[in-house]
Short mmCIF file of C-alpha atoms in Angstrom, two decimals:
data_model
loop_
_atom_site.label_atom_id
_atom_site.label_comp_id
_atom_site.label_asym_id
_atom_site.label_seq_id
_atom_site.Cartn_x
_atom_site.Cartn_y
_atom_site.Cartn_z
CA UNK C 1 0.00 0.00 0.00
CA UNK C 2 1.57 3.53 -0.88
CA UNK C 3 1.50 6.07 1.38
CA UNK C 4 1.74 8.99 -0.70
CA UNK C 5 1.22 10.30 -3.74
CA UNK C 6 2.47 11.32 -6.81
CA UNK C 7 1.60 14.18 -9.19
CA UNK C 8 4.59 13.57 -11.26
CA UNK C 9 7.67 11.03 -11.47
CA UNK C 10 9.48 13.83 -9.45
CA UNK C 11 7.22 15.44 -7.29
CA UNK C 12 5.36 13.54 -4.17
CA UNK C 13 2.75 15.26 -2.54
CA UNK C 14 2.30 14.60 1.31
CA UNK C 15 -0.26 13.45 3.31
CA UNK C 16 -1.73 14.11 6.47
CA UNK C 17 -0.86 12.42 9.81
CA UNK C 18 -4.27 11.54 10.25
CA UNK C 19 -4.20 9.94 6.65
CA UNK C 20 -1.32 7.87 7.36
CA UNK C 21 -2.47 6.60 10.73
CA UNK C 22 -5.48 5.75 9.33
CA UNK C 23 -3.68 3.67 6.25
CA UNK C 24 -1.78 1.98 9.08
CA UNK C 25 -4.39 0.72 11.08
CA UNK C 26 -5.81 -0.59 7.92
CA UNK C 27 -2.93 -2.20 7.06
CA UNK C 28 -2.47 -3.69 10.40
CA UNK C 29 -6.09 -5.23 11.03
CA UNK C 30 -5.70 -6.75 7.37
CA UNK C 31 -2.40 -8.03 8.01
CA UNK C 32 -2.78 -9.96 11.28
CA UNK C 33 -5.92 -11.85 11.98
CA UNK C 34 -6.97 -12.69 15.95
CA UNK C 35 -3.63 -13.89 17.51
CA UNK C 36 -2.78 -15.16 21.22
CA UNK C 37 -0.04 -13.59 22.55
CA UNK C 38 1.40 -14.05 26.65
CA UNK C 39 3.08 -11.44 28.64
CA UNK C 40 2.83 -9.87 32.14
CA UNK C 41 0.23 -7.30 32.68
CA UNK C 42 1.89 -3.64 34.27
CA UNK C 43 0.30 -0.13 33.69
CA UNK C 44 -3.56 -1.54 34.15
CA UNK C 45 -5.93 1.02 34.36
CA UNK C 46 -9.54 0.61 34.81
CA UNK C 47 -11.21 4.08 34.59
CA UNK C 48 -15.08 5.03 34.99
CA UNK C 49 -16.26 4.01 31.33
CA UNK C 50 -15.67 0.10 32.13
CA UNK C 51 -13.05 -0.59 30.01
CA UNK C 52 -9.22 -1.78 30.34
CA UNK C 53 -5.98 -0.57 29.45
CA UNK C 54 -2.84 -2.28 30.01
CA UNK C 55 0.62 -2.81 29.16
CA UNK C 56 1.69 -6.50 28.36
CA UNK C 57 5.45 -7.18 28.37
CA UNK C 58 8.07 -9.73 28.52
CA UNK C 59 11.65 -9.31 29.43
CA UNK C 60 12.84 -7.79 25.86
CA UNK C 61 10.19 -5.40 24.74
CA UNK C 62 6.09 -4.46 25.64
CA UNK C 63 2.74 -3.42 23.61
CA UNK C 64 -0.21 -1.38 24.94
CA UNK C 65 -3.50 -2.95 25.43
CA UNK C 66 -7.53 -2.73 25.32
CA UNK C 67 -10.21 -5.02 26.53
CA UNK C 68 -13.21 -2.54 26.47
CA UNK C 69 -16.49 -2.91 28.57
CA UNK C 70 -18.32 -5.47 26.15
CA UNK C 71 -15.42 -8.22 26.70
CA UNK C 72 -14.10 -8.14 29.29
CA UNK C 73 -17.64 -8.17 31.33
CA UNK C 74 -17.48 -11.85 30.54
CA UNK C 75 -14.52 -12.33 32.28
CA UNK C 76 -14.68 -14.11 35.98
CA UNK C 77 -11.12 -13.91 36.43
CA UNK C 78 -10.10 -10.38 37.53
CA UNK C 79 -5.98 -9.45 36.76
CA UNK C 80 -3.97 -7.25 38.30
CA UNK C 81 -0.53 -5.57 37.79
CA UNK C 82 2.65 -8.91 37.68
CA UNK C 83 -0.11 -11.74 36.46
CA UNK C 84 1.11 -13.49 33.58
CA UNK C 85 -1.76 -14.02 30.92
CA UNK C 86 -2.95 -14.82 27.78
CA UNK C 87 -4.86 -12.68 25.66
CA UNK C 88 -6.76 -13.29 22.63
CA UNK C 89 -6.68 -10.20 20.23
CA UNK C 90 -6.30 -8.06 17.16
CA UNK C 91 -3.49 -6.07 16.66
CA UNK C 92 -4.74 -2.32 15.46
CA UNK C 93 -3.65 1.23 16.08
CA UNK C 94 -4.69 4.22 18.09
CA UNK C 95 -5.08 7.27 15.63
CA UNK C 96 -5.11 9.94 18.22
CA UNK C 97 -1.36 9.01 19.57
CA UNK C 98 -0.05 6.65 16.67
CA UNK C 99 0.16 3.89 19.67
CA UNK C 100 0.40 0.62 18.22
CA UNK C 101 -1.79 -1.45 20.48
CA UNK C 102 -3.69 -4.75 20.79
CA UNK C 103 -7.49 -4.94 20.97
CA UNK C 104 -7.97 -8.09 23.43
CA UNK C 105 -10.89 -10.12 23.06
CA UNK C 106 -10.65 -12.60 25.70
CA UNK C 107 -7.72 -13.30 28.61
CA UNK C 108 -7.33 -15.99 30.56
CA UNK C 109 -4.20 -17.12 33.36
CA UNK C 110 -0.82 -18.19 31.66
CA UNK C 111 -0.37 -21.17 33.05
CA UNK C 112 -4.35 -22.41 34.05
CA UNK C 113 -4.95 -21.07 30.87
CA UNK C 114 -3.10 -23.17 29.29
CA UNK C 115 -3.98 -26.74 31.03
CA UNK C 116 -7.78 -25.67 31.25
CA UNK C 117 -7.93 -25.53 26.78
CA UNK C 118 -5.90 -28.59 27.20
CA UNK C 119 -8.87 -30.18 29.46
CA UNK C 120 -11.71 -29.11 27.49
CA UNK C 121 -9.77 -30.46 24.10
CA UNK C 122 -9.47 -33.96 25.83
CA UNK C 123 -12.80 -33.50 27.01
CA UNK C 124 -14.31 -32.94 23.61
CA UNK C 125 -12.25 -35.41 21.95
CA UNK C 126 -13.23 -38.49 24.39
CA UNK C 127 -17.08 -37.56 24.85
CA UNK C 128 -17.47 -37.61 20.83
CA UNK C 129 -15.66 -40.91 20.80
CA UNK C 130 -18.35 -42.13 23.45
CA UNK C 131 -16.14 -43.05 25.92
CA UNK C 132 -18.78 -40.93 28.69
CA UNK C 133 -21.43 -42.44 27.19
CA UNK C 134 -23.77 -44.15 30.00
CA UNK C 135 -24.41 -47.97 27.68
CA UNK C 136 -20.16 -48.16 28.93
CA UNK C 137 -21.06 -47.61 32.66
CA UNK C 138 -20.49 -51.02 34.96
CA UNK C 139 -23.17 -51.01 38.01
CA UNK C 140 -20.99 -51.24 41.09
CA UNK C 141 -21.72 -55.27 43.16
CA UNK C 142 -24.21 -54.43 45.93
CA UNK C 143 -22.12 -56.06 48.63
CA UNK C 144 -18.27 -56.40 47.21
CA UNK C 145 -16.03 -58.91 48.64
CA UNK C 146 -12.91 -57.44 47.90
CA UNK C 147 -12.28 -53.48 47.41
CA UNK C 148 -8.94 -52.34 45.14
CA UNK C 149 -7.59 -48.99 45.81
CA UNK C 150 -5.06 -47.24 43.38
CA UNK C 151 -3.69 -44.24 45.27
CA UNK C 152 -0.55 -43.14 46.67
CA UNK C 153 1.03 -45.10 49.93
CA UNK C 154 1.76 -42.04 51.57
CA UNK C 155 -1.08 -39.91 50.95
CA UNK C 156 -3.70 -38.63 53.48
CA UNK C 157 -6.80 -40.48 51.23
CA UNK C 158 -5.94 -43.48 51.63
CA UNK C 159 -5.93 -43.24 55.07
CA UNK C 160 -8.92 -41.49 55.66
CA UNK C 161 -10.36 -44.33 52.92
CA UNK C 162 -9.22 -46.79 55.42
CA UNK C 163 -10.34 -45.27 58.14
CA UNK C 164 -13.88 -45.48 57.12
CA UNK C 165 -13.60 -49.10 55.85
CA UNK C 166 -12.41 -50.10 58.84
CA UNK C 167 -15.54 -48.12 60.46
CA UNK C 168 -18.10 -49.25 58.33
CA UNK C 169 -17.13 -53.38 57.66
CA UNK C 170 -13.60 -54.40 59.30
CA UNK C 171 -13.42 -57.47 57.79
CA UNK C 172 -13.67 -56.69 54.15
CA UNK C 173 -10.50 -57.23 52.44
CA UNK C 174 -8.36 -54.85 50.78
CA UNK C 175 -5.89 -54.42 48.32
CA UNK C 176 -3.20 -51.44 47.73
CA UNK C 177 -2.23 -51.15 44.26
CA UNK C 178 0.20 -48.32 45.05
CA UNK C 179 0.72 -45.60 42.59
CA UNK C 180 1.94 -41.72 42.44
CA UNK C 181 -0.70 -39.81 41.84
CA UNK C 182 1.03 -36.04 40.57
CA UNK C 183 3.63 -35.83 38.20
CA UNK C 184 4.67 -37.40 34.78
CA UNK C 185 5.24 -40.52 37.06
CA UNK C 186 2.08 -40.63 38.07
CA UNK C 187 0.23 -41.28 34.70
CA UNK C 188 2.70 -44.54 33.83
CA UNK C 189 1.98 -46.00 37.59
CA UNK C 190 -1.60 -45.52 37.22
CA UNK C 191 -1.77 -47.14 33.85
CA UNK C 192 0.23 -49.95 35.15
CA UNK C 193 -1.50 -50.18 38.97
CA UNK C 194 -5.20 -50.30 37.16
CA UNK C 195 -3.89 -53.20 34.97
CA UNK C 196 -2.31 -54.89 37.04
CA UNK C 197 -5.38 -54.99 39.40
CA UNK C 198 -7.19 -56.30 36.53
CA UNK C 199 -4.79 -59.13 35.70
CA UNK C 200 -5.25 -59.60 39.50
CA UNK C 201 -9.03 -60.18 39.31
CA UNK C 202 -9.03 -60.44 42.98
CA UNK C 203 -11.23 -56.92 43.36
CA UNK C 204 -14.53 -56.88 42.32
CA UNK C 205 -14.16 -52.71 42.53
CA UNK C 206 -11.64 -50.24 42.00
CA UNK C 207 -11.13 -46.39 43.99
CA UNK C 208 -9.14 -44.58 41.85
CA UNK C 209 -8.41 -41.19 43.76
CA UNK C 210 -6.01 -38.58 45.73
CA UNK C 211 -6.63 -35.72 48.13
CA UNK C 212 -7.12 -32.29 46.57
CA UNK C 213 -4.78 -29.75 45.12
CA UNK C 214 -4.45 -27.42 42.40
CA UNK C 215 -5.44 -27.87 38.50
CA UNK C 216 -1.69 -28.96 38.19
CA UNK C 217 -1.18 -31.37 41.04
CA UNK C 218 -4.20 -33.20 39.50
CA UNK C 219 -3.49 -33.31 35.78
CA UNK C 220 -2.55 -36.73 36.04
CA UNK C 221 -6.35 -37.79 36.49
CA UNK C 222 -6.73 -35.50 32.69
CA UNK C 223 -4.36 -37.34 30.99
CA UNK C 224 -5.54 -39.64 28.16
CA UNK C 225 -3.54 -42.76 28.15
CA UNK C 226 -5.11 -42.70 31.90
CA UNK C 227 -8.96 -41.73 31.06
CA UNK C 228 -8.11 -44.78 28.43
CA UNK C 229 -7.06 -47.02 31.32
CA UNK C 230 -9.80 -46.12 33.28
CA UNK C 231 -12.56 -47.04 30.33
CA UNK C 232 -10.69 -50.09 29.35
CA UNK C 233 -11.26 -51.64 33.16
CA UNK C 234 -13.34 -55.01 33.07
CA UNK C 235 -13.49 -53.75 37.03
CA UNK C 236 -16.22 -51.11 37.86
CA UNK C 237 -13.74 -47.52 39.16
CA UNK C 238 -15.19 -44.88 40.96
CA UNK C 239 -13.60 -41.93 40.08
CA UNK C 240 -12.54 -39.90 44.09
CA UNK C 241 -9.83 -36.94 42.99
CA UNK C 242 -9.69 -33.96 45.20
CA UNK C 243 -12.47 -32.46 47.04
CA UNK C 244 -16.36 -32.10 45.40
CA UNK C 245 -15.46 -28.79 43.39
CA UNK C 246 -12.84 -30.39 41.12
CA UNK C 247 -13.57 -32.13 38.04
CA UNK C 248 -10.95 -34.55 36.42
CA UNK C 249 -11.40 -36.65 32.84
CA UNK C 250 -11.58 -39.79 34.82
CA UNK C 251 -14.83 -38.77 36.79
CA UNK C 252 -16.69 -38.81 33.30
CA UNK C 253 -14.86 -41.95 32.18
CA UNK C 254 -15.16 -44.08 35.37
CA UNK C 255 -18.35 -45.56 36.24
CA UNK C 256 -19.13 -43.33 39.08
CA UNK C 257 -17.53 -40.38 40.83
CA UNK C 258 -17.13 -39.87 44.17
CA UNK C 259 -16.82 -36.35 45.32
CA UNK C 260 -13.89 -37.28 47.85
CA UNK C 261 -12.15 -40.29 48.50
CA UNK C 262 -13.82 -40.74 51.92
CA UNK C 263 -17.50 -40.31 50.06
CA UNK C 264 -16.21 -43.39 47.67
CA UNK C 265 -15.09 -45.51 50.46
CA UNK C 266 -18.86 -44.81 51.86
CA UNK C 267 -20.23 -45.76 48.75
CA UNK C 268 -18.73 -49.12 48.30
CA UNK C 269 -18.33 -50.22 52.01
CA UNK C 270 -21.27 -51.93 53.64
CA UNK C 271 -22.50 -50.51 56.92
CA UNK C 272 -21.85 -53.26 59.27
CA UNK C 273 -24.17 -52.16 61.61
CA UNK C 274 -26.90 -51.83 59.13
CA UNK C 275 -26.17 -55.36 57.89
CA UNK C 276 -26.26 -56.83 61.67
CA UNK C 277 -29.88 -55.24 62.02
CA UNK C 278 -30.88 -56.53 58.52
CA UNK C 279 -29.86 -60.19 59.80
CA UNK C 280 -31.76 -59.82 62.82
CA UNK C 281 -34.69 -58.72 60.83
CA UNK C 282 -34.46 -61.03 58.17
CA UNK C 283 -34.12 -64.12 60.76
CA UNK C 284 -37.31 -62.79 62.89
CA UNK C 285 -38.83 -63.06 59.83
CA UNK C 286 -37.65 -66.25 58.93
CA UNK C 287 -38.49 -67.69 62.59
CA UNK C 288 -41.75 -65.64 62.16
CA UNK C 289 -42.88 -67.74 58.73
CA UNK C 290 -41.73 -70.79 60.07
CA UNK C 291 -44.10 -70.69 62.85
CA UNK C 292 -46.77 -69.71 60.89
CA UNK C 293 -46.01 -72.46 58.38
CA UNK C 294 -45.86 -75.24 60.49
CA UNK C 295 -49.50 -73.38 62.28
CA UNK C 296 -50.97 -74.04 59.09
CA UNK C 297 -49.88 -77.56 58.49
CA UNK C 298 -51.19 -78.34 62.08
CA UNK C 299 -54.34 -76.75 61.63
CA UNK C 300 -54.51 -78.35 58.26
CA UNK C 301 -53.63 -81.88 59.69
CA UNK C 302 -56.55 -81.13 62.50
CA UNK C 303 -59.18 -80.53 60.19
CA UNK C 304 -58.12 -82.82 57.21
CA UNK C 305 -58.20 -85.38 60.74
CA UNK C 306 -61.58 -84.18 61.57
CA UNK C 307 -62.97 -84.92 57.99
CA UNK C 308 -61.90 -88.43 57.91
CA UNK C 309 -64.63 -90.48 59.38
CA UNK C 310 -66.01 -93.91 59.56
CA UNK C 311 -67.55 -95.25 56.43
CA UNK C 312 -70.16 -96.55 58.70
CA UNK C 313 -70.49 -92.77 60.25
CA UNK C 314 -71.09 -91.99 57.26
CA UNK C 315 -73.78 -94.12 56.10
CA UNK C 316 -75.58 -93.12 59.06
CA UNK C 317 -75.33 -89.27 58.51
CA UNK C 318 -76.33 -89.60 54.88
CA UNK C 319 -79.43 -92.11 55.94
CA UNK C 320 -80.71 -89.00 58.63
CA UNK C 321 -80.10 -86.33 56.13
CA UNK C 322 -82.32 -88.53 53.77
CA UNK C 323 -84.96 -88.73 56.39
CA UNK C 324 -84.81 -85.12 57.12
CA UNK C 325 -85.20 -84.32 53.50
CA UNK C 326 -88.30 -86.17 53.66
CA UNK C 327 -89.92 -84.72 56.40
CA UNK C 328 -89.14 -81.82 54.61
CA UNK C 329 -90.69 -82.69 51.40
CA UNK C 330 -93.86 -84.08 53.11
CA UNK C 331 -93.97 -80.59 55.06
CA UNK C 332 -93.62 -78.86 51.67
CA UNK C 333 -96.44 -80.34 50.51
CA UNK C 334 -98.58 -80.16 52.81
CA UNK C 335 -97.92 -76.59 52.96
CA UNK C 336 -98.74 -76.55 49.47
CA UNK C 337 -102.20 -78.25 49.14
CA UNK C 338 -103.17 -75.44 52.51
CA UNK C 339 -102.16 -72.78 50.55
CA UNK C 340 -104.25 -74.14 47.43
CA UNK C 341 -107.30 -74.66 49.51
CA UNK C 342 -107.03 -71.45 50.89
CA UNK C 343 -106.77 -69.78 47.73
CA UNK C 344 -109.77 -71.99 46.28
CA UNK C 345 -112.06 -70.63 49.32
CA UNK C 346 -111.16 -67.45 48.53
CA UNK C 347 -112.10 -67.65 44.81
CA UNK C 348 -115.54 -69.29 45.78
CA UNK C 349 -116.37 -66.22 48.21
CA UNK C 350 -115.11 -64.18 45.24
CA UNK C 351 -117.52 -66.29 42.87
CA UNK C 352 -120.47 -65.63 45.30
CA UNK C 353 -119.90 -62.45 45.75
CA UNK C 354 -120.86 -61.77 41.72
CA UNK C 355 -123.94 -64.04 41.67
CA UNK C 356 -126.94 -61.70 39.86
CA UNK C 357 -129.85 -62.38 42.37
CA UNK C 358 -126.63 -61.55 45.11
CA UNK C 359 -125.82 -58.13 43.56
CA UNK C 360 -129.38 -57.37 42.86
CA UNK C 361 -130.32 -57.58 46.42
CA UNK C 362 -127.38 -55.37 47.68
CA UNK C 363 -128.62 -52.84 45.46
CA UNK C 364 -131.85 -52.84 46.21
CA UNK C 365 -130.80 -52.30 50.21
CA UNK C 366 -128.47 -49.56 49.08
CA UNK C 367 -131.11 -47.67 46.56
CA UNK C 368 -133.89 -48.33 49.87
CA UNK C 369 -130.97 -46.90 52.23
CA UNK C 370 -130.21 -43.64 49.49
CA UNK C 371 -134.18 -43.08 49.34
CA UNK C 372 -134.35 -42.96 53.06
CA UNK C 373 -131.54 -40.56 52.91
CA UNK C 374 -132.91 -38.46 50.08
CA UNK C 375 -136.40 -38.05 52.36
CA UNK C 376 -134.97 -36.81 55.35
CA UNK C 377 -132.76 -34.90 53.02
CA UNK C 378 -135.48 -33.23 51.29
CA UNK C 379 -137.69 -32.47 54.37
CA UNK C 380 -134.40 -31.17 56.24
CA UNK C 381 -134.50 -28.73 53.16
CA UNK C 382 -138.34 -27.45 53.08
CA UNK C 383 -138.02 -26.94 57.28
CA UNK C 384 -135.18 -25.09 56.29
CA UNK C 385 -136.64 -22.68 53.24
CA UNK C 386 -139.52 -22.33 55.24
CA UNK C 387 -137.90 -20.66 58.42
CA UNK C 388 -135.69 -18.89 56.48
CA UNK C 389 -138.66 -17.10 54.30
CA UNK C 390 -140.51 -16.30 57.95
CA UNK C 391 -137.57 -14.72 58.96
CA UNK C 392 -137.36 -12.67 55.76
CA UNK C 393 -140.70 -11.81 55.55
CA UNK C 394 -140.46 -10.46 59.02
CA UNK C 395 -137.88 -8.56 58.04
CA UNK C 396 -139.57 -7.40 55.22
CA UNK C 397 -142.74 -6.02 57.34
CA UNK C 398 -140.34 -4.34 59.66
CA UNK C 399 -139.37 -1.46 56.71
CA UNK C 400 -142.73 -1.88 54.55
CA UNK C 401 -144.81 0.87 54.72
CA UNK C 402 -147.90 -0.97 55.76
CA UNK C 403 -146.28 -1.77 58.70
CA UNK C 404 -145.95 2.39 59.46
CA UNK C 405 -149.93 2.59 58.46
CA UNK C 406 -150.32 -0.14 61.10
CA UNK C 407 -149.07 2.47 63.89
CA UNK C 408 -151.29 5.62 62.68
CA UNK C 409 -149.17 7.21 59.81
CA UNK C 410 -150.99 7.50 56.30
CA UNK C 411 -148.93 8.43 53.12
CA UNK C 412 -150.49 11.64 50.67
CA UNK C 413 -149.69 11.86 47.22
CA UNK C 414 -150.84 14.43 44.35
CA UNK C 415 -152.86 13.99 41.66
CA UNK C 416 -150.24 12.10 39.92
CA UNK C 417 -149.23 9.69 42.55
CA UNK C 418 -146.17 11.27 43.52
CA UNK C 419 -145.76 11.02 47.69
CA UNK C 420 -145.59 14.42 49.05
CA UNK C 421 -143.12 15.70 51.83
CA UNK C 422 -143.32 19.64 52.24
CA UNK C 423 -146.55 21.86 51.72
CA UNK C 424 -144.62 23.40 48.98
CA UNK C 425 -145.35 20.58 46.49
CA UNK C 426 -149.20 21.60 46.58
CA UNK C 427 -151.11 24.69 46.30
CA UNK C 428 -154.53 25.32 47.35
CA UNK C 429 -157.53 24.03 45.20
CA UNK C 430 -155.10 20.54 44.48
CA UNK C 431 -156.69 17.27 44.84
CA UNK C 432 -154.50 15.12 47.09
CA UNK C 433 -154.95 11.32 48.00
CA UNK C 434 -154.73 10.05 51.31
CA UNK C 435 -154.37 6.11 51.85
CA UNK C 436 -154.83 4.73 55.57
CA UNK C 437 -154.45 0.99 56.95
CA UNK C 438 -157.94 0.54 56.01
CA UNK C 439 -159.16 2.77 52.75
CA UNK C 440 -158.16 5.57 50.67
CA UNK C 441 -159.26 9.59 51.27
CA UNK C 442 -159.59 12.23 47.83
CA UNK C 443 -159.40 15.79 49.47
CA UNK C 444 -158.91 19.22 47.70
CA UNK C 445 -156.39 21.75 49.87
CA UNK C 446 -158.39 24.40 51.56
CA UNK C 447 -155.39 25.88 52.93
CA UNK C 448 -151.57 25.47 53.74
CA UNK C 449 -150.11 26.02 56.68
CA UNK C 450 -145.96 25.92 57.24
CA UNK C 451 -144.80 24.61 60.60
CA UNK C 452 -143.56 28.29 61.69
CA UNK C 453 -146.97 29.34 61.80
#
C-alpha cells in the first residue's frame, strides 16, 4: 500500500498524519488476523467508562493494550498488575497518539490457561468418541467382597479411605495397588496399577483417587492414556480426585464419581451395623414364617383329621339327612295343598260375591238406604226454606210501609201519585190522595199552613 502520492515522477505530494495513521491501522487489522499472545500485565488502568488498558510485556520489549467494557464483562477472572496471561486479540492502532496497540478479546491465566484448553480439548475429543457415554457404565456389586484402591502409599486419602472401611465393615479385604498420583510418574503407575489390578481379578471394585490440590497437582487424572485405562477396566472404578469442586477426565470416564475419597469408600463399604440389624430382621422373619407355616400344616392336619370319618359314620349321617329331606318334602307339601285350599275358598267367596240375584239384592238395600236418605234430606231442606222465608218476611214487614200505616201514619200523594213531603209541592184548590191501613181519602187543599206558623 503507498502512502503517498504522486503528481509527477518527481514530485510527491504529502499526506496528512491523520491519513497515514489511518492507512496503518488498515494495514495492520488486514495483516494480522486474531492472535494469542502471553506477557505480564503492568500499567492496568480501569477508569469510569468500564473498560481496560494495560501494558503486556516480557523481558525484551512491551505493547499497549484494550479489553473494552463489552469483553471483558465476561470475564470471571479479575488481573492485576505482575499476572502473567494470555490474551486473545487483534493487533490495530490508536489514531489519536499513533500507539500501536492490541485490541484483546478474551484473557485468561498463563499457566491455568493453558492446562484448562488442554482439558476441554481432551474432554471434547473423548465424549465424541463415546467413551462418557452411559451404555459403557459397569453397576458397582451391591455387597463387594474385595475393594482395590489405586492411590498413593503415603497420601492422606488413603488413610482417611481406610479409616472409614475399617468403620463401616472391618473385615472386608483390601488391596493397595500403590501408585503416584502427581507428576509425569504418576500417569505410567496408574496405567500400570489399574492393569495390574485387573490381571489380579481379585477386586470386584476399584477407587481410583487422591486428596485435593491445584489444577496442576491433579493433571494426572486428565491425561488420556489414563482416562483410556480407566474405560478399558473389566473392574467397575469410581472416580474420588480432590475435594467435590474439582472435576478430572476420569470422573466422566469411570463408572461413578465420588466427590472425595472418603465419600467413595462410603459408597462401596457396607455398613456393618446396618447389615447386623438386617440379619436380625431377616431371621425374625424367617423364625416368624416358620411358625406360621408349620400353624398351618397343624391346623390343616386337624381338620383334614376331623374330615376323615367312619364309612359306617357316614352311612348313618347320609341315611338322617335322607330322612330329614323327607320330612321336609312331606312338610312342603302339605304346605302346598293349605295354601291351594285357601286360595280356592277365597275364589268361591269371590264367585259368590258376583252371583246376579246376590248383587241385585245389595242394590236394592243400598237404593232403599239412598231413598231414606234423600227423604230426610229433602224435608231437612223445606223446614229449612220455610224458616228462612218467615224470617225474611219479618224482616220485610219491619221497613214496609204498611207496617208504618199499622201504627197511625198515612202516606199523601198528588194527583199524579207522587208522595208528598213539604206543603210546597201543593197549592190550594189541588186534589191530594190520602191512603190509611184501612181505605183511601180524595181531598182538595183548603189551605196550607208551614210549621212556623
Amino acid at each position: 500500500m503507498s502512502l503517498m502520492y504522486k503528481d509527477s515522477p518527481h514530485t510527491t505530494r504529502a499526506i496528512s498524519v491523520s491519513d497515514l495513521n489511518r492507512q496503518v491501522r488498515s494495514l495492520l487489522e488486514k495483516s494480522f488476523m486474531i492472535i494469542s499472545v502471553e506477557g505480564e500485565i503492568s500499567n492496568f488502568v480501569r477508569p469510569s467508562s468500564g473498560h481496560w488498558y494495560f501494558t503486556l510485556k516480557d523481558s525484551g520489549a512491551q505493547v499497549r493494550c484494550a479489553m473494552f467494557r463489552n469483553r471483558n464483562h465476561y470475564l470471571k477472572y479479575q488481573p492485576k498488575n505482575g499476572d502473567k496471561v494470555i490474551v486473545r486479540a487483534k493487533v490495530s492502532l490508536y489514531e489519536g497518539r499513533g500507539d500501536y496497540q492490541l485490541i484483546c478479546e478474551h484473557m485468561e491465566e498463563s499457566g491455568s490457561g493453558r492446562l484448562q484448553l488442554a482439558f476441554e480439548q481432551l474432554k471434547a475429543r473423548l465424549q465424541q468418541e463415546g467413551l462418557f457415554d452411559s451404555q459403557h457404565k459397569q453397576p458397582l456389586p451391591t455387597h463387594p467382597s474385595h475393594i482395590g484402591l489405586i492411590t498413593s502409599p503415603s497420601g492422606a486419602a488413603v488413610h482417611d479411605m481406610l479409616t472409614v472401611m475399617k468403620r463401616r465393615f472391618p473385615g472386608l479385604p483390601i488391596s493397595l495397588y500403590p501408585s503416584a498420583v502427581q507428576g509425569e510418574e504418576a500417569i505410567i503407575q496408574l496405567e500400570r496399577a489399574i492393569d495390574l489390578a485387573n490381571r489380579h481379578a481379585t477386586c470386584d471394585v476399584l477407587i481410583v483417587g487422591r486428596g485435593g490440590g491445584s489444577l496442576e497437582d491433579l493433571w494426572a487424572f486428565n491425561e488420556e492414556r489414563v482416562a483410556r485405562a480407566v474405560f478399558n477396566s473389566r473392574i467397575p472404578i469410581i472416580s474420588a480426585v480432590g475435594h467435590e469442586v474439582d472435576v478430572v477426565i476420569t470422573d466422566f470416564v469411570a463408572d461413578l464419581r465420588a466427590p472425595t475419597p472418603s465419600a467413595a469408600a462410603e459408597l462401596v463399604t457396607p455398613d456393618q451395623h446396618q447389615l447386623r440389624l438386617r440379619l436380625q430382621q431377616a431371621e425374625k422373619r424367617l423364625h416368624q414364617q416358620i411358625r406360621q407355616r408349620l400353624q398351618n400344616r397343624q391346623e390343616r392336619l386337624s381338620s383334614m383329621r376331623a374330615r376323615l370319618r367312619h364309612p359306617g359314620d357316614q352311612l348313618r349321617q347320609q341315611a338322617q339327612r335322607l330322612d330329614d329331606l323327607e320330612l321336609r318334602l312331606r312338610q312342603a307339601l302339605s304346605f302346598r295343598l293349605q295354601m291351594q285350599r285357601n286360595r280356592l275358598g277365597q275364589l268361591q267367596q269371590r264367585l259368590e260375591s258376583q252371583r246376579p240375584d246376590v248383587r241385585i239384592n245389595l242394590y236394592r238395600q243400598q237404593l232403599a238406604r239412598l231413598n231414606d236418605h234423600l227423604q230426610q234430606q229433602v224435608q231437612q231442606k223445606l223446614l229449612h226454606a220455610r224458616m228462612e222465608l218467615k224470617a225474611n218476611a219479618g224482616k220485610l214487614h219491619a221497613v214496609s210501609p204498611l207496617a208504618t200505616l199499622e201504627r197511625g201514619y198515612s202516606i199523601t200523594q198528588d194527583s199524579n201519585g207522587r208522595v208528598l213531603h213539604d206543603c210546597s209541592e201543593v197549592e190550594v184548590g189541588d186534589q191530594i190522595h190520602t191512603r190509611l191501613q184501612h181505605g183511601n181519602l180524595t181531598c182538595t187543599v183548603d189551605r196550607i199552613t208551614t210549621e212556623n206558623n
